[in-house]
Amino acid sequence: MMFDSIAPIYGLFYNYQKKMYGSVLEKVEKVLKMDQYKSVLDVGCGTGALCSVLADRGMDVTGVDPAGKMLAIAMKKQKGKGITLIKANVLGGLPFEDDSFDIAIASYVAHGMDSKDRKILYAEMGRVARHLAIICDYNQNRSRMTDFIESLEKGDYFNFIKDARCEMNEAFREVRVIDVAKRAALYICKPVSGE
């Protein structure tokens, strides 16, 4: 798995990612009102930077990732924080009951999947989230560097940024997009069966 081989590189960016996620959540605090939610699932948690930020905000955090080496780094970084980390692949179905979490978040996961896999991601997030499914990912403001890097990763970045909202509108009953940086957005989605 590619992410097992690049896990040490991701580990180097942990502090940067943690700072960035903290900044993003501060920007949208008035809109999201995160303090009203208690439990959160981070789908594709990687080295756990977002998990850490959410735990620091007092949330009960569970992170899942299919890459064992990413999780090994996350376990070291999150030691003593009470964060649950589980090796799981959303494409095989998340190991949780319906409505298990207040919120499900996937950060920079969707753009790397093809359209068929994104539909599975959205369906699983909508299934396990009672209130919100939040996708933090690229918006339509492209950069040449990101275009180059994403072409090397061979994900579906170009189709994701073109069709993100349309795909999400098919999976959720409501989608709100908030640009949180020049090239990043939060796609705040309400599950079909949620409140």
PDB file of C-alpha atoms in Angstrom:
ATOM      1  CA  MET A   1       0.000   0.000   0.000  1.00  0.00           C
ATOM      2  CA  MET A   2       1.366   3.388  -1.039  1.00  0.00           C
ATOM      3  CA  PHE A   3       0.456   5.079   2.254  1.00  0.00           C
ATOM      4  CA  ASP A   4       2.428   2.524   4.267  1.00  0.00           C
ATOM      5  CA  SER A   5       5.538   3.400   2.277  1.00  0.00           C
ATOM      6  CA  ILE A   6       5.126   7.169   2.683  1.00  0.00           C
ATOM      7  CA  ALA A   7       4.000   7.107   6.333  1.00  0.00           C
ATOM      8  CA  PRO A   8       7.359   8.380   7.663  1.00  0.00           C
ATOM      9  CA  ILE A   9       7.113  11.420   5.378  1.00  0.00           C
ATOM     10  CA  TYR A  10       3.594  12.164   6.634  1.00  0.00           C
ATOM     11  CA  GLY A  11       4.926  11.844  10.170  1.00  0.00           C
ATOM     12  CA  LEU A  12       7.322  14.719   9.482  1.00  0.00           C
ATOM     13  CA  PHE A  13       4.386  17.013   8.693  1.00  0.00           C
ATOM     14  CA  TYR A  14       2.369  16.086  11.803  1.00  0.00           C
ATOM     15  CA  ASN A  15       2.894  19.386  13.666  1.00  0.00           C
ATOM     16  CA  TYR A  16       2.162  21.429  10.533  1.00  0.00           C
ATOM     17  CA  GLN A  17      -1.033  19.436   9.926  1.00  0.00           C
ATOM     18  CA  LYS A  18      -2.122  19.820  13.523  1.00  0.00           C
ATOM     19  CA  LYS A  19      -1.668  23.601  13.345  1.00  0.00           C
ATOM     20  CA  MET A  20      -3.536  23.752  10.017  1.00  0.00           C
ATOM     21  CA  TYR A  21      -6.486  21.701  11.328  1.00  0.00           C
ATOM     22  CA  GLY A  22      -6.674  23.862  14.454  1.00  0.00           C
ATOM     23  CA  SER A  23      -6.812  26.968  12.283  1.00  0.00           C
ATOM     24  CA  VAL A  24      -9.518  25.502  10.032  1.00  0.00           C
ATOM     25  CA  LEU A  25     -11.718  24.569  12.991  1.00  0.00           C
ATOM     26  CA  GLU A  26     -11.310  28.051  14.492  1.00  0.00           C
ATOM     27  CA  LYS A  27     -12.424  29.609  11.187  1.00  0.00           C
ATOM     28  CA  VAL A  28     -15.644  27.602  11.069  1.00  0.00           C
ATOM     29  CA  GLU A  29     -16.402  27.456  14.804  1.00  0.00           C
ATOM     30  CA  LYS A  30     -19.444  29.749  14.564  1.00  0.00           C
ATOM     31  CA  VAL A  31     -20.890  27.758  11.675  1.00  0.00           C
ATOM     32  CA  LEU A  32     -20.169  24.232  12.917  1.00  0.00           C
ATOM     33  CA  LYS A  33     -20.616  24.815  16.664  1.00  0.00           C
ATOM     34  CA  MET A  34     -18.441  21.768  17.328  1.00  0.00           C
ATOM     35  CA  ASP A  35     -18.910  22.059  21.090  1.00  0.00           C
ATOM     36  CA  GLN A  36     -22.458  20.689  20.703  1.00  0.00           C
ATOM     37  CA  TYR A  37     -21.094  17.353  19.469  1.00  0.00           C
ATOM     38  CA  LYS A  38     -19.355  14.750  21.606  1.00  0.00           C
ATOM     39  CA  SER A  39     -18.167  11.879  19.381  1.00  0.00           C
ATOM     40  CA  VAL A  40     -16.306  12.006  16.096  1.00  0.00           C
ATOM     41  CA  LEU A  41     -14.897   9.483  13.638  1.00  0.00           C
ATOM     42  CA  ASP A  42     -11.867  10.489  11.546  1.00  0.00           C
ATOM     43  CA  VAL A  43     -11.958   8.343   8.382  1.00  0.00           C
ATOM     44  CA  GLY A  44      -8.491   8.002   6.868  1.00  0.00           C
ATOM     45  CA  CYS A  45      -6.869   9.479   9.974  1.00  0.00           C
ATOM     46  CA  GLY A  46      -3.296   8.916   8.795  1.00  0.00           C
ATOM     47  CA  THR A  47      -0.810   9.927  11.490  1.00  0.00           C
ATOM     48  CA  GLY A  48      -3.578  11.352  13.667  1.00  0.00           C
ATOM     49  CA  ALA A  49      -3.063  15.118  13.493  1.00  0.00           C
ATOM     50  CA  LEU A  50      -6.780  15.852  13.114  1.00  0.00           C
ATOM     51  CA  CYS A  51      -7.608  13.272  15.796  1.00  0.00           C
ATOM     52  CA  SER A  52      -5.322  15.149  18.172  1.00  0.00           C
ATOM     53  CA  VAL A  53      -6.919  18.528  17.450  1.00  0.00           C
ATOM     54  CA  LEU A  54     -10.409  17.106  17.979  1.00  0.00           C
ATOM     55  CA  ALA A  55      -9.365  15.392  21.239  1.00  0.00           C
ATOM     56  CA  ASP A  56      -7.838  18.672  22.442  1.00  0.00           C
ATOM     57  CA  ARG A  57     -11.300  20.187  21.938  1.00  0.00           C
ATOM     58  CA  GLY A  58     -12.765  17.620  24.328  1.00  0.00           C
ATOM     59  CA  MET A  59     -14.308  15.250  21.813  1.00  0.00           C
ATOM     60  CA  ASP A  60     -14.364  11.449  22.026  1.00  0.00           C
ATOM     61  CA  VAL A  61     -12.278  10.591  18.959  1.00  0.00           C
ATOM     62  CA  THR A  62     -11.963   7.404  16.946  1.00  0.00           C
ATOM     63  CA  GLY A  63      -9.639   7.272  13.953  1.00  0.00           C
ATOM     64  CA  VAL A  64      -9.574   4.614  11.250  1.00  0.00           C
ATOM     65  CA  ASP A  65      -7.027   4.060   8.504  1.00  0.00           C
ATOM     66  CA  PRO A  66      -6.137   1.079   6.298  1.00  0.00           C
ATOM     67  CA  ALA A  67      -2.382   1.817   6.458  1.00  0.00           C
ATOM     68  CA  GLY A  68      -0.812   0.063   9.420  1.00  0.00           C
ATOM     69  CA  LYS A  69       2.346   2.192   9.326  1.00  0.00           C
ATOM     70  CA  MET A  70       0.290   5.391   9.443  1.00  0.00           C
ATOM     71  CA  LEU A  71      -1.570   4.041  12.464  1.00  0.00           C
ATOM     72  CA  ALA A  72       1.700   3.048  14.166  1.00  0.00           C
ATOM     73  CA  ILE A  73       2.860   6.674  13.941  1.00  0.00           C
ATOM     74  CA  ALA A  74      -0.560   7.888  15.100  1.00  0.00           C
ATOM     75  CA  MET A  75      -0.429   5.573  18.121  1.00  0.00           C
ATOM     76  CA  LYS A  76       2.945   6.987  19.170  1.00  0.00           C
ATOM     77  CA  LYS A  77       1.826  10.590  18.669  1.00  0.00           C
ATOM     78  CA  GLN A  78      -1.533  10.106  20.451  1.00  0.00           C
ATOM     79  CA  LYS A  79      -0.274   8.126  23.435  1.00  0.00           C
ATOM     80  CA  GLY A  80      -2.222   9.067  26.555  1.00  0.00           C
ATOM     81  CA  LYS A  81      -4.868  11.151  24.750  1.00  0.00           C
ATOM     82  CA  GLY A  82      -7.618   8.529  24.929  1.00  0.00           C
ATOM     83  CA  ILE A  83      -8.026   8.380  21.161  1.00  0.00           C
ATOM     84  CA  THR A  84      -9.195   5.050  19.746  1.00  0.00           C
ATOM     85  CA  LEU A  85      -7.287   4.039  16.595  1.00  0.00           C
ATOM     86  CA  ILE A  86      -8.451   1.125  14.450  1.00  0.00           C
ATOM     87  CA  LYS A  87      -7.077  -0.407  11.266  1.00  0.00           C
ATOM     88  CA  ALA A  88     -10.034  -0.397   8.877  1.00  0.00           C
ATOM     89  CA  ASN A  89     -10.747   0.398   5.247  1.00  0.00           C
ATOM     90  CA  VAL A  90     -13.909   2.379   4.566  1.00  0.00           C
ATOM     91  CA  LEU A  91     -14.229   0.615   1.205  1.00  0.00           C
ATOM     92  CA  GLY A  92     -14.800  -2.690   2.993  1.00  0.00           C
ATOM     93  CA  GLY A  93     -17.368  -1.125   5.324  1.00  0.00           C
ATOM     94  CA  LEU A  94     -16.669   0.618   8.598  1.00  0.00           C
ATOM     95  CA  PRO A  95     -16.801  -1.637  11.683  1.00  0.00           C
ATOM     96  CA  PHE A  96     -19.444   0.478  13.438  1.00  0.00           C
ATOM     97  CA  GLU A  97     -23.218   0.404  13.859  1.00  0.00           C
ATOM     98  CA  ASP A  98     -25.429   2.982  12.154  1.00  0.00           C
ATOM     99  CA  ASP A  99     -25.429   6.396  13.878  1.00  0.00           C
ATOM    100  CA  SER A 100     -22.415   5.492  16.064  1.00  0.00           C
ATOM    101  CA  PHE A 101     -20.893   8.994  16.005  1.00  0.00           C
ATOM    102  CA  ASP A 102     -22.185  12.559  16.084  1.00  0.00           C
ATOM    103  CA  ILE A 103     -19.816  13.492  13.251  1.00  0.00           C
ATOM    104  CA  ALA A 104     -17.736  11.626  10.673  1.00  0.00           C
ATOM    105  CA  ILE A 105     -14.839  13.508   9.078  1.00  0.00           C
ATOM    106  CA  ALA A 106     -12.583  12.600   6.163  1.00  0.00           C
ATOM    107  CA  SER A 107      -9.703  14.949   5.484  1.00  0.00           C
ATOM    108  CA  TYR A 108      -7.934  14.870   2.122  1.00  0.00           C
ATOM    109  CA  VAL A 109      -9.202  11.352   1.465  1.00  0.00           C
ATOM    110  CA  ALA A 110     -11.953  11.808  -1.153  1.00  0.00           C
ATOM    111  CA  HIS A 111      -9.828  13.389  -3.899  1.00  0.00           C
ATOM    112  CA  GLY A 112      -7.565  10.340  -4.011  1.00  0.00           C
ATOM    113  CA  MET A 113     -10.425   7.925  -4.695  1.00  0.00           C
ATOM    114  CA  ASP A 114     -12.224   7.241  -7.928  1.00  0.00           C
ATOM    115  CA  SER A 115     -15.902   8.185  -8.210  1.00  0.00           C
ATOM    116  CA  LYS A 116     -17.147   4.681  -7.347  1.00  0.00           C
ATOM    117  CA  ASP A 117     -15.033   4.571  -4.172  1.00  0.00           C
ATOM    118  CA  ARG A 118     -16.065   8.096  -3.171  1.00  0.00           C
ATOM    119  CA  LYS A 119     -19.692   6.951  -3.270  1.00  0.00           C
ATOM    120  CA  ILE A 120     -18.799   4.186  -0.822  1.00  0.00           C
ATOM    121  CA  LEU A 121     -16.943   6.693   1.385  1.00  0.00           C
ATOM    122  CA  TYR A 122     -19.913   9.056   1.448  1.00  0.00           C
ATOM    123  CA  ALA A 123     -22.409   6.241   2.080  1.00  0.00           C
ATOM    124  CA  GLU A 124     -20.386   4.855   4.987  1.00  0.00           C
ATOM    125  CA  MET A 125     -19.829   8.295   6.511  1.00  0.00           C
ATOM    126  CA  GLY A 126     -23.536   9.048   6.196  1.00  0.00           C
ATOM    127  CA  ARG A 127     -24.398   5.701   7.749  1.00  0.00           C
ATOM    128  CA  VAL A 128     -22.254   6.071  10.879  1.00  0.00           C
ATOM    129  CA  ALA A 129     -22.829   9.830  11.460  1.00  0.00           C
ATOM    130  CA  ARG A 130     -25.898  10.999  13.359  1.00  0.00           C
ATOM    131  CA  HIS A 131     -25.571  14.694  12.540  1.00  0.00           C
ATOM    132  CA  LEU A 132     -22.823  15.640  10.089  1.00  0.00           C
ATOM    133  CA  ALA A 133     -20.411  14.149   7.583  1.00  0.00           C
ATOM    134  CA  ILE A 134     -17.602  16.605   6.890  1.00  0.00           C
ATOM    135  CA  ILE A 135     -15.233  16.256   3.977  1.00  0.00           C
ATOM    136  CA  CYS A 136     -12.183  18.503   4.234  1.00  0.00           C
ATOM    137  CA  ASP A 137     -10.504  18.556   0.846  1.00  0.00           C
ATOM    138  CA  TYR A 138      -9.541  20.618  -2.162  1.00  0.00           C
ATOM    139  CA  ASN A 139     -11.836  23.197  -3.713  1.00  0.00           C
ATOM    140  CA  GLN A 140     -11.796  24.203  -7.382  1.00  0.00           C
ATOM    141  CA  ASN A 141      -8.899  26.671  -7.047  1.00  0.00           C
ATOM    142  CA  ARG A 142      -6.078  24.665  -8.580  1.00  0.00           C
ATOM    143  CA  SER A 143      -2.332  25.172  -8.338  1.00  0.00           C
ATOM    144  CA  ARG A 144       0.289  23.776 -10.697  1.00  0.00           C
ATOM    145  CA  MET A 145       2.218  22.208  -7.812  1.00  0.00           C
ATOM    146  CA  THR A 146      -0.860  20.399  -6.494  1.00  0.00           C
ATOM    147  CA  ASP A 147      -1.801  19.343 -10.037  1.00  0.00           C
ATOM    148  CA  PHE A 148       1.690  17.868 -10.458  1.00  0.00           C
ATOM    149  CA  ILE A 149       1.760  16.069  -7.104  1.00  0.00           C
ATOM    150  CA  GLU A 150      -1.747  14.683  -7.541  1.00  0.00           C
ATOM    151  CA  SER A 151      -0.927  13.444 -11.043  1.00  0.00           C
ATOM    152  CA  LEU A 152       2.001  11.504  -9.507  1.00  0.00           C
ATOM    153  CA  GLU A 153      -0.281   9.977  -6.862  1.00  0.00           C
ATOM    154  CA  LYS A 154      -2.622   8.838  -9.659  1.00  0.00           C
ATOM    155  CA  GLY A 155      -5.764   9.618  -7.670  1.00  0.00           C
ATOM    156  CA  ASP A 156      -8.920  11.169  -9.067  1.00  0.00           C
ATOM    157  CA  TYR A 157      -8.131  14.717  -7.953  1.00  0.00           C
ATOM    158  CA  PHE A 158      -9.083  16.349 -11.259  1.00  0.00           C
ATOM    159  CA  ASN A 159     -12.544  14.771 -11.360  1.00  0.00           C
ATOM    160  CA  PHE A 160     -13.059  15.314  -7.635  1.00  0.00           C
ATOM    161  CA  ILE A 161     -12.543  19.073  -7.799  1.00  0.00           C
ATOM    162  CA  LYS A 162     -14.777  19.280 -10.865  1.00  0.00           C
ATOM    163  CA  ASP A 163     -17.673  17.186  -9.494  1.00  0.00           C
ATOM    164  CA  ALA A 164     -17.341  17.255  -5.680  1.00  0.00           C
ATOM    165  CA  ARG A 165     -20.549  19.045  -4.808  1.00  0.00           C
ATOM    166  CA  CYS A 166     -22.644  17.142  -7.379  1.00  0.00           C
ATOM    167  CA  GLU A 167     -21.404  13.781  -6.088  1.00  0.00           C
ATOM    168  CA  MET A 168     -22.075  14.789  -2.493  1.00  0.00           C
ATOM    169  CA  ASN A 169     -25.538  16.089  -3.332  1.00  0.00           C
ATOM    170  CA  GLU A 170     -26.384  12.572  -4.536  1.00  0.00           C
ATOM    171  CA  ALA A 171     -25.218  11.033  -1.247  1.00  0.00           C
ATOM    172  CA  PHE A 172     -26.458  13.529   1.358  1.00  0.00           C
ATOM    173  CA  ARG A 173     -29.674  15.470   1.899  1.00  0.00           C
ATOM    174  CA  GLU A 174     -27.845  18.786   2.228  1.00  0.00           C
ATOM    175  CA  VAL A 175     -24.330  19.989   1.346  1.00  0.00           C
ATOM    176  CA  ARG A 176     -22.821  23.287   2.414  1.00  0.00           C
ATOM    177  CA  VAL A 177     -19.398  24.350   1.141  1.00  0.00           C
ATOM    178  CA  ILE A 178     -17.161  26.688   3.116  1.00  0.00           C
ATOM    179  CA  ASP A 179     -13.799  27.681   1.668  1.00  0.00           C
ATOM    180  CA  VAL A 180     -11.307  27.536   4.546  1.00  0.00           C
ATOM    181  CA  ALA A 181      -8.142  28.340   2.575  1.00  0.00           C
ATOM    182  CA  LYS A 182      -7.226  29.411  -0.939  1.00  0.00           C
ATOM    183  CA  ARG A 183      -7.369  25.818  -2.209  1.00  0.00           C
ATOM    184  CA  ALA A 184      -9.320  24.023   0.526  1.00  0.00           C
ATOM    185  CA  ALA A 185     -12.945  23.686   1.547  1.00  0.00           C
ATOM    186  CA  LEU A 186     -15.096  21.991   4.129  1.00  0.00           C
ATOM    187  CA  TYR A 187     -18.013  20.172   2.558  1.00  0.00           C
ATOM    188  CA  ILE A 188     -20.488  20.002   5.432  1.00  0.00           C
ATOM    189  CA  CYS A 189     -23.032  17.305   4.668  1.00  0.00           C
ATOM    190  CA  LYS A 190     -26.180  16.192   6.444  1.00  0.00           C
ATOM    191  CA  PRO A 191     -26.802  12.447   6.253  1.00  0.00           C
ATOM    192  CA  VAL A 192     -30.039  11.300   4.693  1.00  0.00           C
ATOM    193  CA  SER A 193     -31.189   9.584   7.888  1.00  0.00           C
ATOM    194  CA  GLY A 194     -29.684  12.137  10.312  1.00  0.00           C
ATOM    195  CA  GLU A 195     -31.225  15.020  12.183  1.00  0.00           C
TER     196      GLU A 195
END
